[in-house]
C-alpha cells in the first residue's frame, strides 16, 4: 500500500489525485492530522487515518501495511521540522515500508541562508542513515510563491524586494505528477533525484514584467535592502522569524541556490513543464 502524508495540503492532495489515475483507490492510504478534512478521499475508497509527526503512535497506525511511504515535508522549520521528519522515517521503517520518499528541494544545502534548506539536508541524511531504500524528490521552487510576492505589488504598482537571483520556478501540479510517477514506478529514482524543475530560471524583474503584461498596468521592480524588506514585513504584522526566513530566500537566490534547470521533470511527466507565465496568467490575468 502507498501511504501519502499531508494529503490535505496543496501538494499532498494533488499527489493523491494523480495516484488515483494510476492505481486502484484501495492501494492508496493517507496519513493526515485531521481525518475530517480528508472525508472526501475516504468516500472515494482511500484509507484515511490520523497521523501526526509529533505523535509516533498515530504514525504507527497510519503507516500500517505500507509498501511505500511518501513524507511530505512538515509546515514548520528548524529542529522541530527535522525531528518530525526523523520520527516519520523511523515509523515508516518500523511499519515495514520497503521505500521511503521525501519531498526535498533543489536548493538543499546545509549552509543555506534560507532556513528550510538545511532542514531538507538534515532529512536527506536521516533517510540515508535509515538503511531503507529511499528517494529524495528534489523539487523546484514553487511557482505559486511568485503570486504571494506579487500580492502587494498588484495594488501599489511596485514589486519592492531585496536583490535576488534566477529561480527555476515549478508548478505544484507538475511536481505532484512527478511524485505519483515515482511512487508507481518504484525504484526509478534511488536516492536524490536530479533537479525536478521548470524549463527556465527567471528573476523577480522578469516576474514583474510578466505581471505587467497580464494586468495591463506597469509593475515596477524596485530593489531594497534586506533590512528594509525585513522591517517592512514586520511593520505589516509578519512575525520576526517568518520575516527572517523570507529575507533568507532572497539571500539564497542571490547565491544561485535555486537556479538549476534540468530536463528530468519534463522527461518524467512526458511534456514540457508548466511555465511561470502560465502560472501567473491563471492567477492574475483579468478574466475574459
PDB file of C-alpha atoms in Angstrom:
ATOM      1  CA  UNK A   1       0.000   0.000   0.000  1.00  0.00           C
ATOM      2  CA  UNK A   2       1.183   3.512  -0.856  1.00  0.00           C
ATOM      3  CA  UNK A   3       0.915   5.914   2.090  1.00  0.00           C
ATOM      4  CA  UNK A   4       0.929   9.673   1.498  1.00  0.00           C
ATOM      5  CA  UNK A   5       1.305  12.084   4.396  1.00  0.00           C
ATOM      6  CA  UNK A   6      -0.030  15.634   4.384  1.00  0.00           C
ATOM      7  CA  UNK A   7      -2.768  14.686   1.931  1.00  0.00           C
ATOM      8  CA  UNK A   8      -4.962  17.671   2.828  1.00  0.00           C
ATOM      9  CA  UNK A   9      -2.266  20.168   1.807  1.00  0.00           C
ATOM     10  CA  UNK A  10      -1.862  21.571  -1.691  1.00  0.00           C
ATOM     11  CA  UNK A  11       0.921  19.245  -2.817  1.00  0.00           C
ATOM     12  CA  UNK A  12      -0.199  16.142  -0.924  1.00  0.00           C
ATOM     13  CA  UNK A  13      -3.765  16.390  -2.185  1.00  0.00           C
ATOM     14  CA  UNK A  14      -2.563  16.809  -5.774  1.00  0.00           C
ATOM     15  CA  UNK A  15      -0.308  13.755  -5.445  1.00  0.00           C
ATOM     16  CA  UNK A  16      -3.224  11.634  -4.238  1.00  0.00           C
ATOM     17  CA  UNK A  17      -5.439  12.878  -7.070  1.00  0.00           C
ATOM     18  CA  UNK A  18      -2.792  11.881  -9.597  1.00  0.00           C
ATOM     19  CA  UNK A  19      -2.272   8.490  -7.946  1.00  0.00           C
ATOM     20  CA  UNK A  20      -5.982   7.777  -8.361  1.00  0.00           C
ATOM     21  CA  UNK A  21      -5.439   7.821 -12.123  1.00  0.00           C
ATOM     22  CA  UNK A  22      -2.668   5.242 -11.824  1.00  0.00           C
ATOM     23  CA  UNK A  23      -3.619   2.685  -9.172  1.00  0.00           C
ATOM     24  CA  UNK A  24      -6.864   1.494  -7.560  1.00  0.00           C
ATOM     25  CA  UNK A  25      -8.056   3.540  -4.591  1.00  0.00           C
ATOM     26  CA  UNK A  26      -7.715   0.550  -2.261  1.00  0.00           C
ATOM     27  CA  UNK A  27      -3.950   0.619  -2.850  1.00  0.00           C
ATOM     28  CA  UNK A  28      -3.688   4.196  -1.511  1.00  0.00           C
ATOM     29  CA  UNK A  29      -3.796   5.384   2.092  1.00  0.00           C
ATOM     30  CA  UNK A  30      -3.296   8.817   3.578  1.00  0.00           C
ATOM     31  CA  UNK A  31      -1.922   9.996   6.895  1.00  0.00           C
ATOM     32  CA  UNK A  32      -3.439  13.327   7.935  1.00  0.00           C
ATOM     33  CA  UNK A  33      -3.641  15.327  11.130  1.00  0.00           C
ATOM     34  CA  UNK A  34      -7.378  15.893  10.748  1.00  0.00           C
ATOM     35  CA  UNK A  35      -9.197  12.952   9.093  1.00  0.00           C
ATOM     36  CA  UNK A  36     -12.369  15.018   8.836  1.00  0.00           C
ATOM     37  CA  UNK A  37     -10.651  17.193   6.216  1.00  0.00           C
ATOM     38  CA  UNK A  38      -9.957  14.062   4.159  1.00  0.00           C
ATOM     39  CA  UNK A  39     -13.519  12.758   4.271  1.00  0.00           C
ATOM     40  CA  UNK A  40     -13.851  13.205   0.500  1.00  0.00           C
ATOM     41  CA  UNK A  41     -10.881  10.894  -0.051  1.00  0.00           C
ATOM     42  CA  UNK A  42     -12.381   8.266   2.223  1.00  0.00           C
ATOM     43  CA  UNK A  43     -15.610   8.420   0.228  1.00  0.00           C
ATOM     44  CA  UNK A  44     -13.590   7.548  -2.871  1.00  0.00           C
ATOM     45  CA  UNK A  45     -12.200   4.384  -1.311  1.00  0.00           C
ATOM     46  CA  UNK A  46      -8.895   5.657   0.078  1.00  0.00           C
ATOM     47  CA  UNK A  47      -7.918   4.574   3.571  1.00  0.00           C
ATOM     48  CA  UNK A  48      -7.770   7.640   5.808  1.00  0.00           C
ATOM     49  CA  UNK A  49      -6.083   7.519   9.206  1.00  0.00           C
ATOM     50  CA  UNK A  50      -4.902  10.133  11.630  1.00  0.00           C
ATOM     51  CA  UNK A  51      -1.162  10.576  11.577  1.00  0.00           C
ATOM     52  CA  UNK A  52       0.746  13.361  13.281  1.00  0.00           C
ATOM     53  CA  UNK A  53       4.521  13.754  13.008  1.00  0.00           C
ATOM     54  CA  UNK A  54       4.566  14.739  16.694  1.00  0.00           C
ATOM     55  CA  UNK A  55       2.736  11.537  17.740  1.00  0.00           C
ATOM     56  CA  UNK A  56       4.691   8.375  16.834  1.00  0.00           C
ATOM     57  CA  UNK A  57       1.865   6.085  17.952  1.00  0.00           C
ATOM     58  CA  UNK A  58      -0.507   7.707  15.463  1.00  0.00           C
ATOM     59  CA  UNK A  59       2.028   7.213  12.666  1.00  0.00           C
ATOM     60  CA  UNK A  60       2.435   3.551  13.556  1.00  0.00           C
ATOM     61  CA  UNK A  61      -1.272   3.069  12.904  1.00  0.00           C
ATOM     62  CA  UNK A  62      -1.368   5.348   9.859  1.00  0.00           C
ATOM     63  CA  UNK A  63       1.583   3.552   8.230  1.00  0.00           C
ATOM     64  CA  UNK A  64       0.293   0.035   8.886  1.00  0.00           C
ATOM     65  CA  UNK A  65       0.668  -2.174   5.824  1.00  0.00           C
ATOM     66  CA  UNK A  66       2.876   0.304   3.975  1.00  0.00           C
ATOM     67  CA  UNK A  67       4.899  -0.780   0.970  1.00  0.00           C
ATOM     68  CA  UNK A  68       5.988   2.811   0.335  1.00  0.00           C
ATOM     69  CA  UNK A  69       5.594   5.974   2.393  1.00  0.00           C
ATOM     70  CA  UNK A  70       5.794   9.441   0.884  1.00  0.00           C
ATOM     71  CA  UNK A  71       6.692  12.005   3.538  1.00  0.00           C
ATOM     72  CA  UNK A  72       5.554  15.466   2.512  1.00  0.00           C
ATOM     73  CA  UNK A  73       7.787  17.908   4.372  1.00  0.00           C
ATOM     74  CA  UNK A  74       6.370  19.496   7.518  1.00  0.00           C
ATOM     75  CA  UNK A  75       4.928  23.015   7.551  1.00  0.00           C
ATOM     76  CA  UNK A  76       7.497  24.197  10.072  1.00  0.00           C
ATOM     77  CA  UNK A  77      11.249  24.776  10.087  1.00  0.00           C
ATOM     78  CA  UNK A  78      14.360  24.202  12.155  1.00  0.00           C
ATOM     79  CA  UNK A  79      14.971  21.343  14.533  1.00  0.00           C
ATOM     80  CA  UNK A  80      11.214  20.973  15.001  1.00  0.00           C
ATOM     81  CA  UNK A  81      10.835  20.062  11.323  1.00  0.00           C
ATOM     82  CA  UNK A  82      13.866  17.780  11.268  1.00  0.00           C
ATOM     83  CA  UNK A  83      12.710  15.969  14.411  1.00  0.00           C
ATOM     84  CA  UNK A  84       9.263  15.428  12.898  1.00  0.00           C
ATOM     85  CA  UNK A  85      10.770  14.094   9.678  1.00  0.00           C
ATOM     86  CA  UNK A  86      13.043  11.712  11.612  1.00  0.00           C
ATOM     87  CA  UNK A  87      10.036  10.417  13.528  1.00  0.00           C
ATOM     88  CA  UNK A  88       8.155   9.793  10.284  1.00  0.00           C
ATOM     89  CA  UNK A  89      11.162   7.985   8.784  1.00  0.00           C
ATOM     90  CA  UNK A  90      11.556   5.798  11.871  1.00  0.00           C
ATOM     91  CA  UNK A  91       7.874   4.878  11.905  1.00  0.00           C
ATOM     92  CA  UNK A  92       7.825   4.145   8.182  1.00  0.00           C
ATOM     93  CA  UNK A  93      10.784   1.814   8.653  1.00  0.00           C
ATOM     94  CA  UNK A  94       9.137   0.147  11.660  1.00  0.00           C
ATOM     95  CA  UNK A  95       5.960  -0.376   9.613  1.00  0.00           C
ATOM     96  CA  UNK A  96       7.964  -2.355   7.058  1.00  0.00           C
ATOM     97  CA  UNK A  97       7.952   0.135   4.189  1.00  0.00           C
ATOM     98  CA  UNK A  98      10.423  -1.017   1.556  1.00  0.00           C
ATOM     99  CA  UNK A  99      10.896   2.522   0.206  1.00  0.00           C
ATOM    100  CA  UNK A 100      10.528   5.967   1.776  1.00  0.00           C
ATOM    101  CA  UNK A 101      10.124   9.039  -0.397  1.00  0.00           C
ATOM    102  CA  UNK A 102      10.504  12.629   0.775  1.00  0.00           C
ATOM    103  CA  UNK A 103       9.661  15.972  -0.807  1.00  0.00           C
ATOM    104  CA  UNK A 104      13.046  17.687  -0.704  1.00  0.00           C
ATOM    105  CA  UNK A 105      14.201  20.716  -2.700  1.00  0.00           C
ATOM    106  CA  UNK A 106      16.550  21.696  -5.495  1.00  0.00           C
ATOM    107  CA  UNK A 107      18.133  24.223  -3.114  1.00  0.00           C
ATOM    108  CA  UNK A 108      19.006  21.647  -0.445  1.00  0.00           C
ATOM    109  CA  UNK A 109      22.119  22.934   1.300  1.00  0.00           C
ATOM    110  CA  UNK A 110      23.166  22.570   4.961  1.00  0.00           C
ATOM    111  CA  UNK A 111      24.581  26.096   4.992  1.00  0.00           C
ATOM    112  CA  UNK A 112      21.830  27.864   3.050  1.00  0.00           C
ATOM    113  CA  UNK A 113      20.595  31.196   4.450  1.00  0.00           C
ATOM    114  CA  UNK A 114      17.031  30.083   3.596  1.00  0.00           C
ATOM    115  CA  UNK A 115      16.044  28.096   6.673  1.00  0.00           C
ATOM    116  CA  UNK A 116      14.058  25.240   5.056  1.00  0.00           C
ATOM    117  CA  UNK A 117      17.105  24.165   3.016  1.00  0.00           C
ATOM    118  CA  UNK A 118      19.276  22.964   5.937  1.00  0.00           C
ATOM    119  CA  UNK A 119      16.173  21.103   7.170  1.00  0.00           C
ATOM    120  CA  UNK A 120      15.930  19.281   3.854  1.00  0.00           C
ATOM    121  CA  UNK A 121      19.649  18.471   4.002  1.00  0.00           C
ATOM    122  CA  UNK A 122      19.305  17.026   7.508  1.00  0.00           C
ATOM    123  CA  UNK A 123      16.271  14.986   6.478  1.00  0.00           C
ATOM    124  CA  UNK A 124      18.072  13.586   3.442  1.00  0.00           C
ATOM    125  CA  UNK A 125      20.869  12.495   5.796  1.00  0.00           C
ATOM    126  CA  UNK A 126      18.327  10.810   8.070  1.00  0.00           C
ATOM    127  CA  UNK A 127      16.999   8.939   5.050  1.00  0.00           C
ATOM    128  CA  UNK A 128      20.492   7.780   4.105  1.00  0.00           C
ATOM    129  CA  UNK A 129      21.130   6.678   7.677  1.00  0.00           C
ATOM    130  CA  UNK A 130      17.836   4.755   7.877  1.00  0.00           C
ATOM    131  CA  UNK A 131      19.084   1.815   5.848  1.00  0.00           C
ATOM    132  CA  UNK A 132      15.814   1.757   3.884  1.00  0.00           C
ATOM    133  CA  UNK A 133      15.641   2.289   0.125  1.00  0.00           C
ATOM    134  CA  UNK A 134      14.667   5.919  -0.353  1.00  0.00           C
ATOM    135  CA  UNK A 135      14.049   8.675  -2.870  1.00  0.00           C
ATOM    136  CA  UNK A 136      14.521  12.384  -2.217  1.00  0.00           C
ATOM    137  CA  UNK A 137      12.379  14.333  -4.658  1.00  0.00           C
ATOM    138  CA  UNK A 138      14.432  17.476  -5.232  1.00  0.00           C
ATOM    139  CA  UNK A 139      11.572  19.729  -6.222  1.00  0.00           C
ATOM    140  CA  UNK A 140      11.964  23.089  -7.878  1.00  0.00           C
ATOM    141  CA  UNK A 141      10.820  26.225  -6.076  1.00  0.00           C
ATOM    142  CA  UNK A 142       7.036  26.550  -6.104  1.00  0.00           C
ATOM    143  CA  UNK A 143       5.913  28.965  -8.813  1.00  0.00           C
ATOM    144  CA  UNK A 144       2.974  29.880  -6.572  1.00  0.00           C
ATOM    145  CA  UNK A 145       5.462  31.794  -4.405  1.00  0.00           C
ATOM    146  CA  UNK A 146       5.636  34.491  -7.071  1.00  0.00           C
ATOM    147  CA  UNK A 147       1.901  35.072  -6.714  1.00  0.00           C
ATOM    148  CA  UNK A 148       2.391  35.645  -2.988  1.00  0.00           C
ATOM    149  CA  UNK A 149       5.299  38.017  -3.601  1.00  0.00           C
ATOM    150  CA  UNK A 150       3.222  39.972  -6.132  1.00  0.00           C
ATOM    151  CA  UNK A 151       0.228  40.410  -3.835  1.00  0.00           C
ATOM    152  CA  UNK A 152       1.130  43.897  -2.664  1.00  0.00           C
ATOM    153  CA  UNK A 153       2.657  44.906  -5.994  1.00  0.00           C
ATOM    154  CA  UNK A 154      -0.634  44.381  -7.774  1.00  0.00           C
ATOM    155  CA  UNK A 155      -2.060  47.144  -5.578  1.00  0.00           C
ATOM    156  CA  UNK A 156       0.897  49.534  -5.402  1.00  0.00           C
ATOM    157  CA  UNK A 157       2.467  49.026  -8.822  1.00  0.00           C
ATOM    158  CA  UNK A 158       5.857  48.315  -7.222  1.00  0.00           C
ATOM    159  CA  UNK A 159       7.470  44.959  -6.513  1.00  0.00           C
ATOM    160  CA  UNK A 160       9.876  46.156  -3.823  1.00  0.00           C
ATOM    161  CA  UNK A 161      12.159  43.272  -2.847  1.00  0.00           C
ATOM    162  CA  UNK A 162      15.803  42.625  -1.982  1.00  0.00           C
ATOM    163  CA  UNK A 163      18.308  41.815  -4.694  1.00  0.00           C
ATOM    164  CA  UNK A 164      17.552  38.317  -5.932  1.00  0.00           C
ATOM    165  CA  UNK A 165      18.760  35.741  -8.426  1.00  0.00           C
ATOM    166  CA  UNK A 166      17.197  33.485 -11.053  1.00  0.00           C
ATOM    167  CA  UNK A 167      14.879  30.722  -9.851  1.00  0.00           C
ATOM    168  CA  UNK A 168      13.637  27.692 -11.795  1.00  0.00           C
ATOM    169  CA  UNK A 169      10.015  28.198 -10.746  1.00  0.00           C
ATOM    170  CA  UNK A 170       7.970  24.973 -10.881  1.00  0.00           C
ATOM    171  CA  UNK A 171       4.232  24.287 -10.739  1.00  0.00           C
ATOM    172  CA  UNK A 172       2.673  22.255  -7.921  1.00  0.00           C
ATOM    173  CA  UNK A 173       0.723  20.144 -10.420  1.00  0.00           C
ATOM    174  CA  UNK A 174       3.877  19.064 -12.264  1.00  0.00           C
ATOM    175  CA  UNK A 175       5.649  18.142  -9.020  1.00  0.00           C
ATOM    176  CA  UNK A 176       2.611  16.187  -7.852  1.00  0.00           C
ATOM    177  CA  UNK A 177       2.566  14.238 -11.100  1.00  0.00           C
ATOM    178  CA  UNK A 178       6.291  13.527 -10.752  1.00  0.00           C
ATOM    179  CA  UNK A 179       5.801  12.213  -7.210  1.00  0.00           C
ATOM    180  CA  UNK A 180       2.942   9.953  -8.327  1.00  0.00           C
ATOM    181  CA  UNK A 181       5.086   8.550 -11.128  1.00  0.00           C
ATOM    182  CA  UNK A 182       7.980   7.955  -8.721  1.00  0.00           C
ATOM    183  CA  UNK A 183       5.619   6.060  -6.408  1.00  0.00           C
ATOM    184  CA  UNK A 184       4.104   3.883  -9.131  1.00  0.00           C
ATOM    185  CA  UNK A 185       7.397   3.264 -10.953  1.00  0.00           C
ATOM    186  CA  UNK A 186       9.166   2.177  -7.797  1.00  0.00           C
ATOM    187  CA  UNK A 187      12.922   2.383  -7.912  1.00  0.00           C
ATOM    188  CA  UNK A 188      13.044   4.697 -10.911  1.00  0.00           C
ATOM    189  CA  UNK A 189      14.928   7.088  -8.673  1.00  0.00           C
ATOM    190  CA  UNK A 190      17.122   5.769  -5.892  1.00  0.00           C
ATOM    191  CA  UNK A 191      18.465   8.434  -3.568  1.00  0.00           C
ATOM    192  CA  UNK A 192      18.250  12.098  -4.601  1.00  0.00           C
ATOM    193  CA  UNK A 193      16.587  12.803  -7.922  1.00  0.00           C
ATOM    194  CA  UNK A 194      18.016  15.237 -10.455  1.00  0.00           C
ATOM    195  CA  UNK A 195      16.560  18.727 -10.024  1.00  0.00           C
ATOM    196  CA  UNK A 196      12.833  18.497 -10.817  1.00  0.00           C
ATOM    197  CA  UNK A 197      12.410  21.979 -12.208  1.00  0.00           C
ATOM    198  CA  UNK A 198      10.721  24.176 -14.728  1.00  0.00           C
ATOM    199  CA  UNK A 199      12.485  24.769 -18.036  1.00  0.00           C
ATOM    200  CA  UNK A 200      13.571  28.339 -17.325  1.00  0.00           C
ATOM    201  CA  UNK A 201      15.171  30.282 -14.472  1.00  0.00           C
ATOM    202  CA  UNK A 202      13.705  33.764 -14.029  1.00  0.00           C
ATOM    203  CA  UNK A 203      14.349  36.520 -11.507  1.00  0.00           C
ATOM    204  CA  UNK A 204      11.820  38.884  -9.973  1.00  0.00           C
ATOM    205  CA  UNK A 205      12.446  41.569 -12.567  1.00  0.00           C
ATOM    206  CA  UNK A 206      11.171  39.007 -15.073  1.00  0.00           C
ATOM    207  CA  UNK A 207       8.215  38.267 -12.795  1.00  0.00           C
ATOM    208  CA  UNK A 208       7.311  41.964 -12.624  1.00  0.00           C
ATOM    209  CA  UNK A 209       7.498  42.234 -16.411  1.00  0.00           C
ATOM    210  CA  UNK A 210       5.210  39.239 -16.908  1.00  0.00           C
ATOM    211  CA  UNK A 211       2.759  40.559 -14.325  1.00  0.00           C
ATOM    212  CA  UNK A 212       2.731  43.954 -16.056  1.00  0.00           C
ATOM    213  CA  UNK A 213       1.851  42.252 -19.319  1.00  0.00           C
ATOM    214  CA  UNK A 214      -1.030  40.273 -17.868  1.00  0.00           C
ATOM    215  CA  UNK A 215      -2.542  43.049 -15.772  1.00  0.00           C
ATOM    216  CA  UNK A 216      -2.130  45.741 -18.398  1.00  0.00           C
ATOM    217  CA  UNK A 217      -0.594  48.005 -15.757  1.00  0.00           C
ATOM    218  CA  UNK A 218       3.102  48.735 -15.180  1.00  0.00           C
ATOM    219  CA  UNK A 219       4.561  46.913 -12.191  1.00  0.00           C
ATOM    220  CA  UNK A 220       7.992  48.300 -11.422  1.00  0.00           C
ATOM    221  CA  UNK A 221      10.709  46.121  -9.930  1.00  0.00           C
ATOM    222  CA  UNK A 222      12.401  48.044  -7.101  1.00  0.00           C
ATOM    223  CA  UNK A 223      15.405  46.785  -5.142  1.00  0.00           C
ATOM    224  CA  UNK A 224      15.518  47.441  -1.402  1.00  0.00           C
ATOM    225  CA  UNK A 225      17.998  46.298   1.227  1.00  0.00           C
ATOM    226  CA  UNK A 226      17.436  43.138   3.210  1.00  0.00           C
ATOM    227  CA  UNK A 227      16.999  45.265   6.333  1.00  0.00           C
ATOM    228  CA  UNK A 228      14.385  47.498   4.699  1.00  0.00           C
ATOM    229  CA  UNK A 229      12.453  44.485   3.474  1.00  0.00           C
ATOM    230  CA  UNK A 230      12.543  42.802   6.875  1.00  0.00           C
ATOM    231  CA  UNK A 231      11.391  45.977   8.620  1.00  0.00           C
ATOM    232  CA  UNK A 232       8.561  46.412   6.140  1.00  0.00           C
ATOM    233  CA  UNK A 233       7.316  42.884   6.725  1.00  0.00           C
ATOM    234  CA  UNK A 234       7.435  43.258  10.493  1.00  0.00           C
ATOM    235  CA  UNK A 235       5.619  46.595  10.328  1.00  0.00           C
ATOM    236  CA  UNK A 236       2.801  44.824   8.483  1.00  0.00           C
ATOM    237  CA  UNK A 237       2.468  42.200  11.203  1.00  0.00           C
ATOM    238  CA  UNK A 238       4.691  39.428   9.858  1.00  0.00           C
ATOM    239  CA  UNK A 239       6.362  37.654  12.812  1.00  0.00           C
ATOM    240  CA  UNK A 240      10.099  38.266  13.039  1.00  0.00           C
ATOM    241  CA  UNK A 241      11.088  34.599  12.411  1.00  0.00           C
ATOM    242  CA  UNK A 242       8.971  34.441   9.263  1.00  0.00           C
ATOM    243  CA  UNK A 243      10.329  37.777   8.076  1.00  0.00           C
ATOM    244  CA  UNK A 244      13.856  36.482   8.581  1.00  0.00           C
ATOM    245  CA  UNK A 245      13.048  33.334   6.636  1.00  0.00           C
ATOM    246  CA  UNK A 246      11.770  35.383   3.689  1.00  0.00           C
ATOM    247  CA  UNK A 247      14.882  37.539   3.691  1.00  0.00           C
ATOM    248  CA  UNK A 248      16.883  34.315   3.612  1.00  0.00           C
ATOM    249  CA  UNK A 249      15.037  33.285   0.462  1.00  0.00           C
ATOM    250  CA  UNK A 250      16.488  36.266  -1.398  1.00  0.00           C
ATOM    251  CA  UNK A 251      19.965  35.702   0.014  1.00  0.00           C
ATOM    252  CA  UNK A 252      19.914  32.083  -1.163  1.00  0.00           C
ATOM    253  CA  UNK A 253      18.634  33.039  -4.604  1.00  0.00           C
ATOM    254  CA  UNK A 254      21.499  35.549  -4.943  1.00  0.00           C
ATOM    255  CA  UNK A 255      23.885  32.628  -4.427  1.00  0.00           C
ATOM    256  CA  UNK A 256      22.232  30.726  -7.258  1.00  0.00           C
ATOM    257  CA  UNK A 257      20.804  28.040  -4.958  1.00  0.00           C
ATOM    258  CA  UNK A 258      17.507  27.853  -6.862  1.00  0.00           C
ATOM    259  CA  UNK A 259      18.779  28.448 -10.394  1.00  0.00           C
ATOM    260  CA  UNK A 260      19.487  24.909 -11.673  1.00  0.00           C
ATOM    261  CA  UNK A 261      17.384  23.937 -14.679  1.00  0.00           C
ATOM    262  CA  UNK A 262      17.213  20.269 -15.590  1.00  0.00           C
ATOM    263  CA  UNK A 263      15.260  18.254 -18.182  1.00  0.00           C
ATOM    264  CA  UNK A 264      14.447  15.499 -15.669  1.00  0.00           C
ATOM    265  CA  UNK A 265      10.951  16.736 -14.833  1.00  0.00           C
ATOM    266  CA  UNK A 266       9.978  17.098 -18.489  1.00  0.00           C
ATOM    267  CA  UNK A 267      11.279  13.606 -19.179  1.00  0.00           C
ATOM    268  CA  UNK A 268       9.378  12.192 -16.228  1.00  0.00           C
ATOM    269  CA  UNK A 269       5.985  13.724 -16.990  1.00  0.00           C
ATOM    270  CA  UNK A 270       6.362  13.408 -20.756  1.00  0.00           C
ATOM    271  CA  UNK A 271       5.722  17.049 -21.641  1.00  0.00           C
ATOM    272  CA  UNK A 272       7.217  20.494 -21.097  1.00  0.00           C
ATOM    273  CA  UNK A 273       6.726  21.668 -17.510  1.00  0.00           C
ATOM    274  CA  UNK A 274       4.145  24.364 -16.878  1.00  0.00           C
ATOM    275  CA  UNK A 275       5.773  27.729 -17.444  1.00  0.00           C
ATOM    276  CA  UNK A 276       5.803  30.550 -14.921  1.00  0.00           C
ATOM    277  CA  UNK A 277       3.932  32.626 -17.491  1.00  0.00           C
ATOM    278  CA  UNK A 278       1.088  30.110 -17.421  1.00  0.00           C
ATOM    279  CA  UNK A 279       1.019  30.055 -13.619  1.00  0.00           C
ATOM    280  CA  UNK A 280       0.866  33.841 -13.428  1.00  0.00           C
ATOM    281  CA  UNK A 281      -1.674  34.069 -16.222  1.00  0.00           C
ATOM    282  CA  UNK A 282      -4.021  31.737 -14.362  1.00  0.00           C
ATOM    283  CA  UNK A 283      -3.526  33.630 -11.098  1.00  0.00           C
ATOM    284  CA  UNK A 284      -3.577  37.294 -12.043  1.00  0.00           C
ATOM    285  CA  UNK A 285      -4.739  37.844 -15.631  1.00  0.00           C
ATOM    286  CA  UNK A 286      -8.146  39.538 -15.835  1.00  0.00           C
ATOM    287  CA  UNK A 287     -10.987  37.176 -16.667  1.00  0.00           C
ATOM    288  CA  UNK A 288     -12.481  37.289 -20.142  1.00  0.00           C
TER     289      UNK A 288
END
